Coordinates of C-alpha atoms and ligand atoms in Angstrom, one line a residue:
M43 CA -8.3 -41.5 -17.2
P44 CA -8.9 -41.9 -21.0
K45 CA -6.9 -39.4 -23.1
T46 CA -10.0 -37.6 -24.6
I47 CA -11.6 -37.0 -21.1
K48 CA -8.3 -35.8 -19.8
A49 CA -8.0 -33.4 -22.7
L50 CA -11.5 -32.1 -22.2
T51 CA -11.0 -31.7 -18.4
N52 CA -7.8 -29.7 -19.1
R53 CA -9.6 -27.6 -21.7
A54 CA -12.4 -26.9 -19.3
F55 CA -9.9 -25.9 -16.6
F56 CA -8.2 -23.4 -19.0
L57 CA -11.6 -22.0 -20.0
Y58 CA -12.5 -21.6 -16.3
K59 CA -9.1 -20.0 -15.6
D60 CA -9.8 -17.4 -18.3
M61 CA -13.0 -16.4 -16.6
I62 CA -11.6 -16.1 -13.1
Q63 CA -11.1 -12.6 -11.7
A64 CA -9.6 -11.7 -8.3
Q65 CA -12.1 -9.8 -6.2
I66 CA -11.5 -8.1 -2.9
T67 CA -13.8 -9.7 -0.4
G68 CA -12.8 -7.7 2.8
V69 CA -10.4 -5.2 4.2
G70 CA -8.7 -4.8 7.6
A71 CA -6.3 -2.1 8.9
Y72 CA -4.6 -1.0 12.0
A73 CA -2.9 2.1 13.3
P74 CA -1.2 2.3 16.7
D75 CA -2.7 4.6 19.4
D76 CA 0.4 6.8 20.0
V77 CA 0.5 10.0 18.0
I78 CA 3.3 12.5 17.1
T79 CA 1.7 15.9 16.4
N80 CA 3.2 18.8 14.6
A81 CA 3.3 20.5 17.9
D82 CA 5.5 17.6 19.2
L83 CA 7.8 18.1 16.2
E84 CA 8.0 21.9 16.8
K85 CA 9.6 21.0 20.2
M86 CA 12.1 18.6 18.6
M87 CA 13.3 20.6 15.5
D88 CA 13.2 23.8 13.7
T89 CA 9.8 23.4 12.0
S90 CA 6.2 24.6 12.2
D91 CA 2.7 23.3 11.9
E92 CA 2.1 26.0 9.3
W93 CA 5.1 24.7 7.1
I94 CA 4.1 21.1 7.4
M95 CA 0.4 21.7 6.7
T96 CA 1.1 23.9 3.6
R97 CA 4.0 21.9 2.1
V98 CA 2.7 18.4 2.9
G99 CA -0.7 18.4 4.5
I100 CA 0.1 16.3 7.6
K101 CA -1.3 17.2 11.0
E102 CA -0.2 14.1 13.0
R103 CA 1.1 10.6 12.4
R104 CA 1.0 7.4 14.4
I105 CA 4.0 5.6 16.1
L106 CA 4.3 2.1 17.3
K107 CA 6.3 2.4 20.5
G108 CA 6.4 -1.1 22.1
E109 CA 9.9 -2.5 22.7
G110 CA 10.7 -5.1 20.1
E111 CA 7.5 -4.5 18.2
G112 CA 7.8 -4.2 14.4
T113 CA 5.6 -4.1 11.3
S114 CA 4.3 -7.6 11.9
V115 CA 2.5 -6.3 15.1
L116 CA 0.6 -3.7 13.0
A117 CA -0.1 -6.2 10.2
S118 CA -1.2 -9.1 12.4
K119 CA -3.9 -6.8 13.9
A120 CA -5.0 -5.9 10.4
V121 CA -5.1 -9.5 9.3
Q122 CA -7.0 -10.6 12.5
I123 CA -9.7 -8.0 11.7
L124 CA -9.7 -9.2 8.1
L125 CA -10.2 -12.9 9.1
E126 CA -13.1 -12.0 11.4
K127 CA -14.8 -9.7 8.8
T128 CA -14.5 -12.3 6.0
K129 CA -15.3 -15.2 8.4
T130 CA -12.2 -16.9 7.2
K131 CA -10.7 -19.7 9.3
P132 CA -6.8 -19.4 9.6
E133 CA -6.5 -22.9 8.0
E134 CA -8.3 -21.7 4.9
V135 CA -5.7 -19.1 3.9
D136 CA -3.6 -20.2 0.9
V137 CA -1.1 -17.3 0.5
I138 CA 0.1 -14.3 2.5
I139 CA 2.0 -11.6 0.7
C140 CA 3.4 -8.8 2.8
G141 CA 4.5 -5.6 1.0
T142 CA 6.9 -3.9 3.4
A143 CA 10.1 -2.0 3.4
T144 CA 10.5 -2.2 7.2
P145 CA 10.5 -5.9 8.0
D146 CA 10.7 -6.8 11.7
Y147 CA 13.9 -8.8 11.0
Q148 CA 16.1 -9.7 8.0
I149 CA 15.2 -13.3 8.6
P150 CA 12.6 -14.7 8.8
S151 CA 10.1 -12.8 6.7
T152 CA 7.5 -10.5 8.3
A153 CA 4.8 -12.6 6.5
T154 CA 6.0 -15.6 8.5
L155 CA 5.6 -13.6 11.8
I156 CA 2.1 -12.5 10.8
A157 CA 1.1 -16.1 9.9
E158 CA 2.4 -17.3 13.3
A159 CA 0.6 -14.5 15.2
C160 CA -2.7 -15.2 13.4
G161 CA -2.5 -19.0 13.7
I162 CA -2.2 -19.5 9.9
K163 CA -0.2 -22.7 9.4
N164 CA -1.1 -24.0 5.9
S165 CA -0.2 -21.0 3.8
M166 CA 2.7 -19.9 1.7
A167 CA 3.8 -16.6 3.2
F168 CA 6.5 -14.2 1.9
D169 CA 7.5 -10.6 1.9
M170 CA 7.7 -8.4 -1.2
Q171 CA 9.6 -5.0 -1.3
A172 CA 8.5 -2.2 -3.6
A173 CA 8.6 0.6 -1.1
C174 CA 5.5 2.8 -1.2
S175 CA 4.1 0.9 -4.2
G176 CA 4.3 -2.4 -2.2
F177 CA 0.6 -2.8 -1.8
L178 CA -0.1 -2.4 -5.6
F179 CA 2.7 -4.8 -6.5
G180 CA 1.3 -7.2 -4.0
L181 CA -2.2 -6.9 -5.5
E182 CA -0.8 -7.8 -9.0
I183 CA 1.0 -10.9 -7.6
G184 CA -2.0 -11.9 -5.4
S185 CA -4.5 -11.6 -8.2
N186 CA -2.4 -13.7 -10.5
F187 CA -2.2 -16.4 -7.8
I188 CA -6.1 -16.3 -7.8
K189 CA -6.3 -16.3 -11.6
S190 CA -4.1 -19.4 -11.8
G191 CA -7.0 -21.3 -10.3
K192 CA -4.8 -23.0 -7.7
Y193 CA -5.3 -20.6 -4.8
K194 CA -8.7 -19.5 -3.3
K195 CA -7.8 -17.2 -0.5
V196 CA -4.9 -14.8 -0.8
I197 CA -4.1 -12.1 1.8
V198 CA -2.3 -9.1 0.5
I199 CA -0.8 -6.8 3.1
G200 CA 0.8 -3.4 2.9
G201 CA 2.4 -2.1 6.1
D202 CA 5.3 -0.2 7.4
K203 CA 6.8 1.0 10.6
M204 CA 8.3 4.1 9.0
T205 CA 9.2 5.7 12.3
S206 CA 11.8 2.9 12.8
I207 CA 13.9 4.3 9.8
T208 CA 13.1 8.0 10.3
N209 CA 15.8 10.4 11.5
Y210 CA 14.2 12.8 14.1
E211 CA 17.1 15.1 13.7
D212 CA 16.4 15.7 10.0
R213 CA 13.5 18.2 9.6
T214 CA 13.2 17.4 5.9
T215 CA 12.0 13.8 6.4
A216 CA 10.9 13.6 10.1
P217 CA 7.4 15.2 9.6
L218 CA 6.5 12.9 6.7
F219 CA 6.3 9.4 8.0
G220 CA 4.1 7.2 10.3
D221 CA 3.2 3.6 11.1
V222 CA 0.1 1.8 9.7
A223 CA -0.7 -1.6 8.1
G224 CA -3.7 -2.8 6.1
A225 CA -4.7 -6.0 4.4
V226 CA -7.2 -7.3 1.9
M227 CA -8.6 -10.8 1.1
L228 CA -8.5 -11.8 -2.6
E229 CA -10.9 -14.5 -3.7
P230 CA -11.9 -15.8 -7.1
T231 CA -15.1 -14.8 -8.9
E232 CA -16.5 -15.4 -12.4
E233 CA -18.6 -12.2 -12.2
D234 CA -17.4 -8.9 -13.5
Y235 CA -15.8 -7.7 -10.3
G236 CA -12.2 -7.4 -8.9
I237 CA -8.9 -6.4 -10.3
K238 CA -9.4 -5.4 -14.0
D239 CA -6.1 -3.9 -14.9
T240 CA -2.7 -2.9 -13.5
I241 CA 0.2 -0.8 -14.8
L242 CA 3.4 -1.1 -12.7
H243 CA 6.8 0.3 -13.2
T244 CA 10.3 0.3 -11.7
D245 CA 13.1 2.6 -12.8
G246 CA 16.4 2.5 -10.9
M247 CA 17.2 6.1 -11.8
G248 CA 15.6 6.9 -8.5
I249 CA 18.2 5.1 -6.4
P250 CA 20.3 8.1 -5.4
Y251 CA 17.3 10.2 -4.3
L252 CA 15.4 7.8 -2.0
H253 CA 17.2 5.0 -0.2
L254 CA 18.4 3.4 3.0
H255 CA 21.8 1.8 2.5
G256 CA 22.8 0.6 5.9
G257 CA 22.1 -2.8 7.5
G258 CA 21.8 -4.8 4.2
S259 CA 24.3 -7.1 2.6
A260 CA 26.2 -4.2 1.0
Y261 CA 26.8 -2.3 4.2
P262 CA 26.1 -4.6 7.2
T263 CA 25.5 -2.7 10.4
S264 CA 28.7 -1.3 11.9
V265 CA 29.8 1.6 14.0
E266 CA 30.6 3.4 10.8
T267 CA 27.2 2.8 9.2
I268 CA 25.6 4.1 12.4
E269 CA 27.9 7.1 12.6
K270 CA 27.0 8.0 9.0
N271 CA 23.3 7.7 9.7
M272 CA 23.0 5.0 7.1
H273 CA 20.3 3.2 9.1
Y274 CA 17.9 6.1 8.3
L275 CA 15.9 6.8 5.2
F276 CA 17.6 9.4 2.9
Q277 CA 15.4 11.5 0.6
D278 CA 16.1 14.3 -1.8
G279 CA 12.6 15.7 -1.4
R280 CA 12.6 18.1 -4.4
V281 CA 13.7 15.5 -6.9
V282 CA 11.3 12.8 -5.5
F283 CA 8.5 15.3 -5.5
K284 CA 9.0 16.2 -9.2
H285 CA 9.0 12.6 -10.3
A286 CA 6.1 11.6 -8.0
V287 CA 3.8 14.3 -9.3
S288 CA 4.4 13.4 -13.0
K289 CA 4.6 9.6 -12.7
M290 CA 1.5 9.2 -10.4
A291 CA -0.6 11.5 -12.5
D292 CA 0.5 10.0 -15.9
V293 CA -0.1 6.4 -14.8
S294 CA -3.5 7.2 -13.4
A295 CA -4.5 8.9 -16.6
E296 CA -3.1 6.1 -18.7
I297 CA -5.1 3.4 -16.8
M298 CA -8.3 5.4 -17.3
E299 CA -7.6 5.8 -21.0
R300 CA -6.8 2.2 -21.7
N301 CA -9.9 1.1 -19.9
H302 CA -12.1 3.7 -21.6
L303 CA -13.0 5.3 -18.3
T304 CA -14.1 9.0 -18.3
K305 CA -13.8 11.1 -15.1
D306 CA -17.6 10.4 -14.5
D307 CA -17.0 6.6 -14.6
V308 CA -14.4 6.8 -11.8
D309 CA -16.1 6.5 -8.4
W310 CA -13.0 6.7 -6.3
L311 CA -9.3 7.6 -6.5
V312 CA -7.2 6.0 -3.8
P313 CA -3.8 7.7 -4.0
H314 CA -0.7 6.9 -2.0
Q315 CA -0.6 9.4 0.9
A316 CA 2.9 11.1 0.6
N317 CA 2.0 14.7 0.0
L318 CA -1.4 16.5 -0.4
R319 CA 0.1 18.4 -3.4
I320 CA 1.0 15.1 -5.2
I321 CA -2.6 13.8 -4.5
D322 CA -4.2 17.0 -5.8
A323 CA -2.0 16.9 -9.0
T324 CA -3.1 13.3 -9.7
A325 CA -6.7 14.1 -9.1
N326 CA -6.5 17.2 -11.3
R327 CA -4.9 15.3 -14.1
M328 CA -7.7 12.7 -14.0
G329 CA -10.3 15.4 -13.9
I330 CA -11.6 14.0 -10.6
S331 CA -13.0 16.3 -7.9
R332 CA -11.8 16.1 -4.2
D333 CA -15.0 14.5 -3.0
K334 CA -14.0 11.3 -5.0
V335 CA -10.5 11.2 -3.5
M336 CA -9.7 9.2 -0.4
I337 CA -7.5 11.5 1.8
N338 CA -6.4 10.7 5.3
I339 CA -2.8 12.0 5.1
Q340 CA -3.6 14.6 7.8
K341 CA -4.1 11.8 10.4
Y342 CA -1.5 9.2 9.5
G343 CA 1.2 10.9 7.3
N344 CA 3.0 8.5 4.9
S345 CA 3.0 4.9 6.1
S346 CA 4.5 3.7 2.8
A347 CA 2.8 0.4 1.7
G348 CA 0.2 0.9 4.4
T349 CA -1.5 4.0 3.0
I350 CA -3.8 2.6 0.3
P351 CA -5.3 -0.4 2.3
M352 CA -5.8 2.0 5.3
C353 CA -7.8 4.3 3.0
L354 CA -9.9 1.4 1.7
Y355 CA -10.6 0.3 5.3
E356 CA -11.7 3.8 6.4
W357 CA -13.9 4.4 3.3
E358 CA -15.3 0.8 3.2
D359 CA -18.8 1.9 4.4
K360 CA -19.1 4.3 1.5
L361 CA -18.2 1.8 -1.2
K362 CA -20.8 0.2 -3.4
K363 CA -20.8 -3.0 -5.4
G364 CA -19.6 -2.1 -8.9
D365 CA -17.8 1.1 -8.0
N366 CA -14.9 1.8 -10.3
I367 CA -11.8 2.5 -8.2
I368 CA -8.3 3.6 -9.3
L369 CA -5.4 3.0 -6.9
A370 CA -2.2 4.9 -7.5
A371 CA 1.2 4.9 -5.9
F372 CA 4.8 6.1 -6.2
G373 CA 7.8 5.2 -4.1
A374 CA 11.5 4.4 -3.8
G375 CA 13.2 2.8 -6.7
F376 CA 11.5 4.6 -8.3
T377 CA 8.5 2.3 -8.3
W378 CA 5.1 3.5 -9.3
G379 CA 1.8 2.3 -10.8
A380 CA -2.0 2.2 -10.9
V381 CA -4.6 -0.5 -10.4
Y382 CA -8.1 -0.4 -11.8
L383 CA -10.6 -2.5 -9.8
K384 CA -14.4 -3.0 -9.6
W385 CA -15.5 -3.2 -6.0
A386 CA -17.3 -6.4 -5.2
Y387 CA -19.6 -5.6 -2.2
D388 CA -21.8 -3.0 -0.6
G389 CA -20.8 -1.2 2.6
K390 CA -18.9 -2.2 5.7
K391 CA -18.5 -5.8 6.5
D392 CA -19.2 -6.5 10.2
K393 CA -16.7 -8.2 12.4
Ligands
LIG160 C1 9.8 16.7 1.4 C2 8.9 17.8 0.8 C3 7.6 17.9 1.6 C4 9.6 19.1 0.9 O1 8.8 20.2 0.4 P1 9.4 21.2 -0.7 O2 8.3 22.1 -1.0 O3 10.0 20.4 -1.8 O4 10.5 21.9 0.1 P2 12.0 22.0 -0.2 O5 12.7 20.8 0.0 O6 12.1 22.7 -1.5 O7 12.4 23.0 0.9 C5 11.9 24.4 1.0 C6 12.5 25.1 2.2 O8 11.9 24.5 3.4 C7 12.8 24.1 4.3 N1 12.3 23.0 5.1 C8 12.5 21.6 4.8 N2 11.8 20.9 5.7 C9 11.3 21.8 6.6 C10 10.5 21.7 7.8 N3 10.1 20.4 8.2 N4 10.1 22.8 8.4 C11 10.4 24.0 7.9 N5 11.2 24.2 6.9 C12 11.6 23.1 6.2 C13 14.0 23.7 3.5 O9 15.2 23.8 4.2 C14 14.0 24.8 2.4 O10 14.6 26.0 2.9 P3 15.6 26.8 2.0 O11 14.7 27.3 0.8 O12 16.0 27.9 2.9 O13 16.6 25.9 1.6 C15 8.5 17.5 -0.6 O14 9.6 17.7 -1.4 C16 8.0 16.2 -0.9 O15 6.8 15.9 -0.5 N6 8.7 15.3 -1.6 C17 8.2 14.0 -2.0 C18 8.0 13.1 -0.9 C19 7.4 11.8 -1.5 O16 6.5 11.8 -2.3 N7 8.0 10.7 -1.2 C20 7.5 9.6 -1.9 C21 8.2 8.5 -1.6 S1 7.3 7.7 -0.3

């Protein structure tokens, strides 16, 4: 190819790249059928429905019970729904990013298991760990794959089987967590829809307050790690609560400000579902009323990376093309952040 034509083609590609946005073209999610209610927990430990409802806002949570079934089982179901709704053939998928803190195995990745279960053979598939902020971190990575111009269909998953790392003898954490996964399809558009802005943070000062130290390369599973309960999630709830409230509210207000959005411009807040009081604090700081906030914590509890895509799935029929949506999350690390996106289609997509 002559040099000038090559230069012009390159220039055109870079101009096109500048115009590409990553839009969400569909959403799928899955929650297992089995339920742990507050009444069930009352029988297992010294707690009450009244305490859990007032302090956290959870009525029940889902549990995946099948022998040998991990996060990939939840996520594969979410991805199958997504493929049907977006009428995508498995061979068309370019990338699968799975945000999870509860992988099925150490090796191979949960994304690999999901690809295999869904018949997706041509994609690059990998896991990404940012705890409860996993879905937001995944969206940032996925949207940049789309903006590169090289990838056309990117699936971003957030999902966790939190019951697999929950200690049901510890009343301070047992009521909080459940199992859910959700997934979105990202595709390019030159129109003004899709992911407009992201603010994401990690600060390791949170390590002592929320962690699971057993079973990794530092403390491989042993009789001792099990005796010390190191295979369960540890949380200092009060410290985590304090940071979650301020960080989630601050970052949500910041993303509004930097995109010149008033409270009336925001159609929906989609907060990570860890505690109803944290959700309310975030909405109050943004000046947003409860009717614009997606809340399903009472049904599912905290499913870590799964909460935000599950909300999008359950509210999809109410969403309109052009809606301004703020997603906000906080999790172990600490990790936290907000994403501002313009929704790209009207109503629920049929399967
Ligand atoms: C865990 C959490 C719900 C606890 O609520 P809290 O209001 O902070 O409660 P505290 O930890 O101060 O405990 C208050 C009392 O309730 C008791 N308590 C704790 N769990 C209880 C339970 N399940 N049932 C009854 N009482 C309980 C405590 O022992 C404490 O009693 P004490 O005052 O006699 O010591 C809350 O701290 C929280 O949501 N933290 C953040 C979770 C989060 O956002 N995680 C994000 C990462 S995913």
